Amino acid sequence: MYLSRLLRLRHTLAFRLTLWYAAIFTISFFAAFAMFYFLMTSVVQSHTDQDLLNEISEYSSLLSLKGIDALETALVLEAESEGVDKVFFRVLAQNGEEIVSSNMSSWADTGIGKTALKRLTNGANHVFETLTVPGHRHKVRILYGIIGPRKIIQIGQSLKDNERLMESFREIFGTTMAIVLVFSGLIGWFMARRALLGVEEVTRTAMDISSGTLERRVPVKARGKEIDKLATTFNNMLDRIHALVTGMREMTDNIAHDLKSPITRIRGVAEVTLATGKSMDEYKTMAADTIEECDHLLQMIKTMMDISEAEAGTAKLAMDKIDMSMIVRDVCELFQPIAEDKGIDIIHKVPITYCLYGDMQRLQRMVANLLDNAIKYTQSGGTVTISVNGDEGKAVISVNDTGIGISEHDLPHIFNRFYRCDQSRSLPGIGLGLSLALAIARAHGGNITATSRPGKGSSFTVTLPRSSPCQ
Ligand code: ADP
């Protein structure tokens, strides 16, 4: 089980981030060490070389001041004090023949570099060599230099101390590297987990939501811009989905409610007629009532389909050059008898012609719905005014009435499907007129806004784009 958990962990982002972090950290550390190691090697070597060069100038002065015997004594003493297996000195003639030397018991196999001698004869001041001498575990640094007329000194120094220093440096590095690897892995894991904490919270919220709690939201903390942005975007998306789901739920409730009443009525009429009806006339009345209720239902379903079509943009608008003034005049004429019956004045203030591009039938329906409402929700003696104006860019159609008005609480909802204000429930209507009018305006690239003062009247303003003015 532990193994399978570990294998699953292998595929997680946190694990990969940790690996990357540890790898980058280790490589950087290794590169820094390599650079430091290289620098240190060259510093140690140049130190050794400098020491050897200093010795040449020291022995050269000794030779010129005190002669070869004094030099020999000095060389022998120096080799003994340093360690005869660590250093040796040989004074050579120009042809390589040995003149004097220190104790060479440990250095019997060390030859004399012919090329080095040649280079000295050709004018070089000194020549360095690094050799592996048989019987010596460590390398030897050898310096050839001129110390007097036709006299060359060969100084050999074992690099044992230098190599030991570098060896212990490598050992320290190995241990440090192991510690660094473990720590970088731990730090990497901690950082990756911290960075992914926000993502995990989004995942947890998504899982909670899929199990039914649509109200859950990802907490937005200051965890770094990207994660907070993700959380905010995710929350916005959830708000939208929540609003849509609530809207759909409300709509289904409304549809169910609005379908229930006519169907119950149809059933009631049929039941009563079956139970009590005896004559043909009673059956005819029942059939007529049924047809009326069915028409009502069909009208409602058709309006809903029209709204959905217009909102989804699937309804192809029959765009043409139309005269808005004419549409308004026609609709007013159509509603004139109803307004007269109610004792309401309809006033239209429209130019002789007002052309724009649009779908004539749909725009007629939009104006009719607004005018129908204005008349329906205005008491006898009131006035409904409809006007058309605007400019090159947009057409503005206003429908104002002196009716019952809409409360502040209802105003934001009146364009929702099936929404009816309490005060209008006694009047006929299904709550779809304004939704359809708005869907039509929006399908044309326009909009409708409403303002109202309860008890004083309402004002609906339609704006439609008017990109190509008519001639
Ligand atoms: P309805 O079929 O109920 O008229 P609408 O979608 O056309 O449906 O209107 C939604 C609600 O907005 C109406 O029920 C009414 O309460 C309110 N309303 C619409 N127009 C007006 C208006 N001109 N004056 C007062 N209230 C209005």
Coordinates of C-alpha atoms and ligand atoms in Angstrom, one line a residue:
M1 CA 0.0 0.0 0.0
Y2 CA 2.8 2.3 0.9
L3 CA 4.5 1.5 -2.4
S4 CA 1.3 2.2 -4.4
R5 CA 1.0 5.6 -2.6
L6 CA 4.5 6.4 -3.5
L7 CA 3.9 5.4 -7.1
R8 CA 0.9 7.6 -7.2
L9 CA 2.9 10.5 -5.7
R10 CA 5.3 10.1 -8.6
H11 CA 2.7 11.6 -11.0
T12 CA 1.8 14.6 -8.8
L13 CA 2.8 18.1 -9.8
A14 CA 4.2 18.7 -6.3
F15 CA 6.5 15.7 -6.7
R16 CA 7.7 17.0 -10.1
L17 CA 8.2 20.5 -8.8
T18 CA 10.2 19.1 -5.9
L19 CA 12.4 17.1 -8.3
W20 CA 13.0 20.2 -10.5
Y21 CA 13.8 22.3 -7.5
A22 CA 16.2 19.8 -6.1
A23 CA 17.8 19.2 -9.5
I24 CA 18.3 22.9 -10.2
F25 CA 19.6 23.5 -6.7
T26 CA 22.0 20.6 -6.8
I27 CA 23.3 21.6 -10.3
S28 CA 23.8 25.2 -9.2
F29 CA 25.6 24.0 -6.1
F30 CA 27.8 21.6 -8.1
A31 CA 28.7 24.3 -10.7
A32 CA 29.6 26.7 -7.9
F33 CA 31.8 24.0 -6.3
A34 CA 33.5 23.1 -9.6
M35 CA 34.4 26.8 -10.1
F36 CA 35.7 27.2 -6.6
Y37 CA 37.7 23.9 -6.8
F38 CA 39.3 25.0 -10.1
L39 CA 40.2 28.4 -8.6
M40 CA 41.6 26.9 -5.5
T41 CA 43.7 24.4 -7.4
S42 CA 45.3 27.1 -9.5
V43 CA 45.9 29.3 -6.4
V44 CA 47.6 26.5 -4.5
Q45 CA 49.7 25.6 -7.6
S46 CA 50.8 29.2 -8.2
H47 CA 51.7 29.4 -4.5
T48 CA 53.9 26.3 -4.8
D49 CA 55.5 27.7 -8.0
Q50 CA 56.2 31.0 -6.4
D51 CA 57.9 29.3 -3.5
L52 CA 60.1 27.3 -5.9
L53 CA 61.0 30.5 -7.8
N54 CA 62.0 32.2 -4.6
E55 CA 64.3 29.3 -3.8
I56 CA 66.1 29.7 -7.1
S57 CA 66.9 33.3 -6.5
E58 CA 68.0 32.5 -3.0
Y59 CA 70.4 29.7 -4.1
S60 CA 71.6 31.7 -7.1
S61 CA 72.8 34.5 -4.7
L62 CA 74.4 31.9 -2.4
L63 CA 76.3 30.4 -5.3
S64 CA 77.6 33.7 -6.5
L65 CA 78.6 34.8 -3.0
K66 CA 79.9 31.6 -1.3
G67 CA 80.6 29.1 -4.1
I68 CA 79.4 25.6 -4.9
D69 CA 80.4 23.9 -1.7
A70 CA 78.4 26.3 0.5
L71 CA 75.5 25.8 -1.9
E72 CA 75.7 22.0 -1.6
T73 CA 75.7 22.2 2.2
A74 CA 72.7 24.5 2.1
L75 CA 70.8 22.2 -0.3
V76 CA 71.5 19.1 1.8
L77 CA 70.4 20.8 4.9
E78 CA 67.3 22.2 3.3
A79 CA 66.3 18.8 2.0
E80 CA 66.8 17.2 5.3
S81 CA 64.8 19.8 7.2
E82 CA 61.9 19.6 4.7
G83 CA 62.1 15.8 4.4
V84 CA 64.2 14.0 1.9
D85 CA 61.2 12.2 0.5
K86 CA 59.4 15.5 -0.1
V87 CA 62.0 17.7 -1.8
F88 CA 65.3 17.2 -3.7
F89 CA 67.8 19.6 -5.3
R90 CA 70.2 18.9 -8.1
V91 CA 72.8 21.3 -9.6
L92 CA 73.5 20.4 -13.2
A93 CA 75.9 21.4 -15.8
Q94 CA 74.4 22.7 -19.1
N95 CA 74.7 19.2 -20.7
G96 CA 72.7 17.7 -17.8
E97 CA 75.5 16.2 -15.9
E98 CA 75.0 16.3 -12.1
I99 CA 77.4 18.5 -10.2
V100 CA 76.0 18.4 -6.6
S101 CA 72.7 17.2 -5.1
S102 CA 70.8 16.7 -1.9
N103 CA 69.9 13.2 -0.7
M104 CA 68.4 11.5 -3.7
S105 CA 67.7 8.1 -2.1
S106 CA 63.9 8.6 -2.7
W107 CA 64.3 10.2 -6.1
A108 CA 66.7 7.8 -7.8
D109 CA 64.2 7.3 -10.7
T110 CA 63.7 11.0 -11.4
G111 CA 65.2 11.8 -14.7
I112 CA 66.5 15.1 -16.1
G113 CA 64.2 16.7 -18.6
K114 CA 66.1 17.1 -21.9
T115 CA 63.5 19.5 -23.3
A116 CA 63.6 21.6 -20.2
L117 CA 67.4 22.0 -20.4
K118 CA 67.1 22.8 -24.1
R119 CA 64.6 25.5 -23.4
L120 CA 66.8 27.0 -20.7
T121 CA 69.8 27.0 -23.1
N122 CA 67.6 28.8 -25.7
G123 CA 67.0 31.6 -23.3
A124 CA 64.1 30.7 -21.0
N125 CA 64.5 31.8 -17.4
H126 CA 62.9 28.8 -15.8
V127 CA 60.8 25.8 -16.8
F128 CA 58.1 24.0 -14.8
E129 CA 57.1 20.3 -15.1
T130 CA 54.7 18.1 -13.2
L131 CA 55.7 14.4 -13.2
T132 CA 54.6 11.1 -11.8
V133 CA 57.7 9.6 -10.3
P134 CA 57.8 5.8 -9.8
G135 CA 57.5 4.9 -6.1
H136 CA 55.7 8.1 -5.2
R137 CA 51.9 8.1 -4.8
H138 CA 51.6 11.9 -5.4
K139 CA 52.8 13.9 -8.3
V140 CA 55.9 16.0 -8.2
R141 CA 56.4 19.6 -9.3
I142 CA 59.8 20.2 -10.8
L143 CA 61.4 23.5 -11.6
Y144 CA 64.5 24.0 -13.7
G145 CA 66.3 27.4 -13.4
I146 CA 69.7 29.0 -14.1
I147 CA 71.6 29.8 -10.9
G148 CA 75.0 30.7 -12.2
P149 CA 77.2 30.6 -15.3
R150 CA 76.5 27.2 -17.0
K151 CA 74.8 26.0 -13.9
I152 CA 71.2 24.8 -13.7
I153 CA 69.3 23.9 -10.6
Q154 CA 66.6 21.2 -10.6
I155 CA 64.2 21.5 -7.6
G156 CA 61.6 18.8 -7.1
Q157 CA 58.8 19.1 -4.6
S158 CA 56.2 16.4 -3.9
L159 CA 52.6 17.7 -4.3
K160 CA 51.5 15.5 -1.4
D161 CA 50.3 18.4 0.8
N162 CA 48.5 20.1 -2.1
E163 CA 46.8 16.9 -3.1
R164 CA 45.8 16.1 0.5
L165 CA 44.3 19.5 0.8
M166 CA 42.2 19.1 -2.3
E167 CA 41.3 15.6 -1.3
S168 CA 39.9 16.8 2.0
F169 CA 38.1 19.6 0.2
R170 CA 36.4 17.0 -2.1
E171 CA 35.4 14.9 1.0
I172 CA 33.8 18.0 2.6
F173 CA 32.1 18.8 -0.6
G174 CA 30.7 15.2 -0.9
T175 CA 29.2 15.4 2.6
T176 CA 27.8 18.9 2.1
M177 CA 26.4 17.8 -1.3
A178 CA 24.5 14.9 0.4
I179 CA 23.1 17.3 3.1
V180 CA 22.2 19.9 0.4
L181 CA 20.4 17.2 -1.6
V182 CA 18.3 16.2 1.3
F183 CA 17.5 19.8 2.3
S184 CA 16.8 21.0 -1.2
G185 CA 14.4 18.0 -1.6
L186 CA 12.6 18.9 1.7
I187 CA 12.5 22.7 0.9
G188 CA 11.4 21.9 -2.6
W189 CA 8.6 19.7 -1.3
F190 CA 7.5 22.3 1.2
M191 CA 7.5 25.1 -1.4
A192 CA 5.7 23.0 -4.0
R193 CA 3.0 22.1 -1.4
R194 CA 2.7 25.7 -0.4
A195 CA 2.4 26.9 -4.0
L196 CA -0.2 24.3 -4.8
L197 CA -2.3 24.8 -1.7
G198 CA -4.5 27.2 -3.5
V199 CA -5.0 24.8 -6.5
E200 CA -5.9 22.1 -4.0
E201 CA -8.5 24.4 -2.4
V202 CA -10.0 25.0 -5.9
T203 CA -10.1 21.2 -6.5
R204 CA -11.7 20.6 -3.1
T205 CA -14.3 23.2 -3.8
A206 CA -15.0 21.7 -7.2
M207 CA -15.4 18.3 -5.6
D208 CA -17.8 19.7 -3.0
I209 CA -19.8 21.3 -5.7
S210 CA -20.0 18.1 -7.8
S211 CA -21.4 16.5 -4.7
G212 CA -24.2 19.1 -4.5
T213 CA -23.1 22.2 -2.5
L214 CA -23.3 24.9 -5.1
E215 CA -22.9 27.7 -2.5
R216 CA -19.3 26.8 -1.7
R217 CA -16.6 29.3 -2.8
V218 CA -12.8 29.2 -2.8
P219 CA -11.4 31.5 -0.1
V220 CA -9.4 34.3 -1.7
K221 CA -6.3 34.8 0.5
A222 CA -3.1 36.7 -0.5
R223 CA -1.3 33.6 -1.8
G224 CA 0.3 35.0 -4.9
K225 CA -1.4 36.7 -7.7
E226 CA -1.9 33.7 -10.0
I227 CA -3.6 31.5 -7.5
D228 CA -5.8 34.4 -6.2
K229 CA -6.8 35.2 -9.8
L230 CA -7.7 31.5 -10.4
A231 CA -9.7 31.5 -7.2
T232 CA -11.5 34.7 -8.1
T233 CA -12.2 33.5 -11.7
F234 CA -13.4 30.2 -10.4
N235 CA -15.7 31.9 -7.9
N236 CA -17.1 34.3 -10.6
M237 CA -17.8 31.2 -12.8
L238 CA -19.6 29.6 -9.8
D239 CA -21.6 32.8 -9.2
R240 CA -22.7 32.7 -12.8
I241 CA -23.5 29.0 -12.8
H242 CA -25.4 29.5 -9.5
A243 CA -27.4 32.4 -11.0
L244 CA -28.2 30.4 -14.1
V245 CA -29.2 27.3 -12.1
T246 CA -31.4 29.4 -9.8
G247 CA -32.9 31.2 -12.8
M248 CA -33.6 27.9 -14.5
R249 CA -35.1 26.5 -11.3
E250 CA -37.3 29.6 -10.9
M251 CA -38.3 29.4 -14.6
T252 CA -39.3 25.7 -14.4
D253 CA -41.3 26.5 -11.2
N254 CA -43.0 29.3 -13.0
I255 CA -43.7 27.2 -16.1
A256 CA -45.0 24.4 -13.9
H257 CA -47.2 26.9 -12.0
D258 CA -48.4 28.7 -15.2
L259 CA -49.2 25.4 -17.0
K260 CA -50.9 23.9 -13.9
S261 CA -53.7 26.5 -13.7
P262 CA -55.0 26.2 -17.3
I263 CA -54.7 22.4 -17.3
T264 CA -56.5 22.2 -14.0
R265 CA -59.2 24.5 -15.4
I266 CA -59.5 22.3 -18.6
R267 CA -59.7 19.2 -16.4
G268 CA -62.3 20.8 -14.1
V269 CA -64.5 21.8 -17.0
A270 CA -64.3 18.3 -18.5
E271 CA -65.0 16.7 -15.2
V272 CA -68.1 18.8 -14.4
T273 CA -69.4 18.4 -18.0
L274 CA -69.0 14.6 -17.8
A275 CA -70.7 14.5 -14.4
T276 CA -73.5 16.8 -15.0
G277 CA -73.7 17.6 -18.7
K278 CA -76.6 16.2 -20.5
S279 CA -77.2 18.3 -23.6
M280 CA -75.1 18.9 -26.7
D281 CA -74.9 22.6 -25.9
E282 CA -73.1 21.9 -22.6
Y283 CA -70.6 19.7 -24.5
K284 CA -70.1 22.4 -27.1
T285 CA -69.4 25.0 -24.3
M286 CA -66.9 22.6 -22.7
A287 CA -65.1 22.2 -26.1
A288 CA -65.0 26.0 -26.6
D289 CA -63.6 26.5 -23.1
T290 CA -61.0 23.8 -23.8
I291 CA -60.0 25.4 -27.1
E292 CA -59.6 28.8 -25.4
E293 CA -57.4 27.4 -22.6
C294 CA -55.3 25.5 -25.1
D295 CA -54.9 28.6 -27.2
H296 CA -53.7 30.4 -24.1
L297 CA -51.2 27.6 -23.4
L298 CA -50.0 27.5 -27.0
Q299 CA -49.6 31.3 -27.0
M300 CA -47.5 31.0 -23.8
I301 CA -45.3 28.2 -25.2
K302 CA -44.9 30.0 -28.5
T303 CA -43.8 33.2 -26.7
M304 CA -41.3 31.3 -24.7
M305 CA -39.9 29.7 -27.8
D306 CA -39.6 33.2 -29.5
I307 CA -37.7 34.5 -26.4
S308 CA -35.3 31.6 -26.4
E309 CA -34.8 31.9 -30.2
A310 CA -34.1 35.6 -29.9
E311 CA -31.8 35.2 -26.9
A312 CA -29.8 32.3 -28.4
G313 CA -29.5 34.3 -31.7
T314 CA -30.9 31.3 -33.6
A315 CA -33.8 33.3 -35.0
K316 CA -32.6 34.8 -38.2
L317 CA -33.7 38.4 -38.2
A318 CA -35.4 39.4 -41.5
M319 CA -33.3 42.7 -41.6
D320 CA -34.7 45.3 -44.0
K321 CA -35.1 49.0 -44.3
I322 CA -38.1 49.9 -42.2
D323 CA -39.9 53.0 -41.1
M324 CA -40.1 53.1 -37.3
S325 CA -42.5 56.0 -37.4
M326 CA -44.9 53.9 -39.5
I327 CA -44.6 50.9 -37.1
V328 CA -45.4 53.1 -34.1
R329 CA -48.4 54.7 -35.9
D330 CA -49.7 51.3 -36.9
V331 CA -49.4 49.8 -33.4
C332 CA -51.1 52.9 -31.9
E333 CA -53.9 52.5 -34.4
L334 CA -54.3 48.9 -33.4
F335 CA -54.5 49.7 -29.7
Q336 CA -56.7 52.8 -30.1
P337 CA -60.0 51.0 -29.6
I338 CA -58.8 49.3 -26.4
A339 CA -57.4 52.6 -25.1
E340 CA -60.7 54.3 -25.9
D341 CA -62.6 51.6 -24.1
K342 CA -60.5 52.3 -21.0
G343 CA -60.6 56.0 -21.4
I344 CA -56.9 56.4 -22.0
D345 CA -55.4 58.9 -24.4
I346 CA -52.7 57.6 -26.7
I347 CA -50.3 60.4 -28.0
H348 CA -47.6 59.6 -30.5
K349 CA -44.8 62.0 -31.2
V350 CA -43.0 60.6 -34.3
P351 CA -41.3 62.2 -37.3
I352 CA -43.0 61.7 -40.7
T353 CA -40.5 58.9 -41.4
Y354 CA -37.8 57.4 -39.3
C355 CA -35.8 54.8 -41.1
L356 CA -33.5 52.1 -39.7
Y357 CA -32.6 48.5 -40.5
G358 CA -34.4 45.9 -38.5
D359 CA -36.9 43.0 -38.5
M360 CA -40.2 44.6 -39.1
Q361 CA -42.4 41.9 -37.5
R362 CA -40.3 41.5 -34.4
L363 CA -40.0 45.3 -33.9
Q364 CA -43.8 45.6 -34.3
R365 CA -44.2 43.0 -31.6
M366 CA -41.8 44.7 -29.3
V367 CA -43.6 48.1 -29.6
A368 CA -47.0 46.3 -29.2
N369 CA -45.9 44.6 -26.0
L370 CA -44.7 47.9 -24.5
L371 CA -47.9 49.8 -25.6
D372 CA -50.1 46.9 -24.4
N373 CA -48.5 47.1 -20.9
A374 CA -48.7 50.9 -20.8
I375 CA -52.5 50.7 -21.5
K376 CA -53.0 47.7 -19.3
Y377 CA -51.3 49.3 -16.2
T378 CA -52.8 52.7 -16.6
Q379 CA -56.1 53.7 -15.1
S380 CA -59.0 55.4 -16.9
G381 CA -58.2 59.1 -17.6
G382 CA -54.5 58.4 -17.9
T383 CA -52.2 59.1 -20.9
V384 CA -49.8 57.0 -22.8
T385 CA -47.2 58.8 -24.9
I386 CA -45.0 57.1 -27.4
S387 CA -42.2 58.9 -29.2
V388 CA -39.4 58.2 -31.7
N389 CA -36.2 60.2 -31.9
G390 CA -32.5 59.7 -31.8
D391 CA -29.5 60.6 -33.9
E392 CA -27.3 59.2 -36.7
G393 CA -26.0 56.4 -34.4
K394 CA -29.0 55.3 -32.5
A395 CA -32.8 55.3 -32.5
V396 CA -34.6 56.0 -29.2
I397 CA -38.2 54.9 -28.8
S398 CA -39.9 55.9 -25.5
V399 CA -43.1 54.7 -24.1
N400 CA -44.4 56.7 -21.1
D401 CA -47.5 56.3 -19.1
T402 CA -49.2 57.9 -16.2
G403 CA -50.2 54.5 -14.7
I404 CA -49.7 52.5 -11.5
G405 CA -45.9 52.5 -11.7
I406 CA -43.5 49.8 -10.5
S407 CA -42.0 49.6 -7.1
E408 CA -38.3 49.9 -6.5
H409 CA -38.2 46.3 -5.4
D410 CA -39.9 45.0 -8.5
L411 CA -38.1 47.2 -11.1
P412 CA -34.9 45.1 -11.4
H413 CA -36.9 41.9 -12.1
I414 CA -39.6 43.0 -14.5
F415 CA -37.6 41.8 -17.6
N416 CA -37.2 38.3 -16.1
R417 CA -39.4 35.6 -17.6
F418 CA -42.7 35.0 -15.8
Y419 CA -42.1 37.9 -13.4
R420 CA -45.2 39.7 -12.5
C421 CA -45.5 42.4 -9.9
D422 CA -48.0 41.7 -7.1
Q423 CA -50.2 44.6 -7.9
S424 CA -50.7 43.4 -11.5
R425 CA -51.6 39.8 -10.7
S426 CA -55.4 40.6 -10.9
L427 CA -54.9 41.7 -14.5
P428 CA -54.5 39.4 -17.5
G429 CA -50.9 38.5 -18.5
I430 CA -48.3 35.8 -18.2
G431 CA -45.2 37.8 -17.4
L432 CA -43.4 37.2 -20.8
G433 CA -44.1 40.4 -22.7
L434 CA -41.2 42.4 -21.4
S435 CA -38.8 39.4 -21.7
L436 CA -39.7 39.1 -25.3
A437 CA -39.4 42.8 -26.0
L438 CA -35.9 42.9 -24.4
A439 CA -34.8 39.7 -26.3
I440 CA -35.9 41.4 -29.6
A441 CA -34.1 44.7 -28.8
R442 CA -30.9 42.8 -27.9
A443 CA -31.1 40.6 -31.0
H444 CA -31.0 43.9 -32.9
G445 CA -27.9 45.0 -30.9
G446 CA -30.0 47.4 -28.7
N447 CA -31.5 47.5 -25.2
I448 CA -34.5 48.5 -23.1
T449 CA -34.3 50.3 -19.8
A450 CA -37.2 51.2 -17.5
T451 CA -37.7 53.9 -14.8
S452 CA -40.8 54.3 -12.8
R453 CA -42.5 56.3 -9.9
P454 CA -45.1 54.1 -8.2
G455 CA -48.5 55.8 -8.5
K456 CA -47.2 58.3 -11.0
G457 CA -46.2 56.3 -14.1
S458 CA -43.5 54.4 -15.9
S459 CA -41.2 55.1 -18.7
F460 CA -39.6 52.4 -21.0
T461 CA -36.8 53.5 -23.4
V462 CA -35.7 51.3 -26.3
T463 CA -32.4 52.1 -28.0
L464 CA -31.6 50.5 -31.3
P465 CA -28.4 51.0 -33.4
R466 CA -28.8 52.9 -36.5
S467 CA -25.5 52.4 -38.3
S468 CA -26.8 52.9 -41.9
P469 CA -29.2 55.9 -42.1
C470 CA -32.0 55.5 -44.6
Q471 CA -32.4 57.8 -47.5
Ligands
ADP1 P1 -47.3 40.8 -18.2 O1 -47.9 39.8 -19.1 O2 -47.6 40.5 -16.7 O3 -47.7 42.2 -18.6 P2 -44.7 41.6 -18.8 O4 -43.4 40.8 -18.9 O5 -45.1 42.4 -20.0 O6 -45.8 40.6 -18.3 O7 -44.4 42.6 -17.6 C1 -43.9 42.1 -16.4 C2 -44.5 42.9 -15.2 O8 -44.0 44.2 -15.2 C3 -46.0 43.1 -15.3 O9 -46.6 42.0 -14.7 C4 -46.2 44.4 -14.5 O10 -46.3 44.1 -13.2 C5 -44.9 45.2 -14.8 N1 -45.1 46.2 -15.8 C6 -44.8 46.1 -17.1 N2 -45.1 47.2 -17.8 C7 -45.6 48.1 -16.9 C8 -46.1 49.4 -16.9 N3 -46.1 50.1 -18.1 N4 -46.6 49.9 -15.8 C9 -46.6 49.3 -14.6 N5 -46.1 48.0 -14.5 C10 -45.6 47.4 -15.6

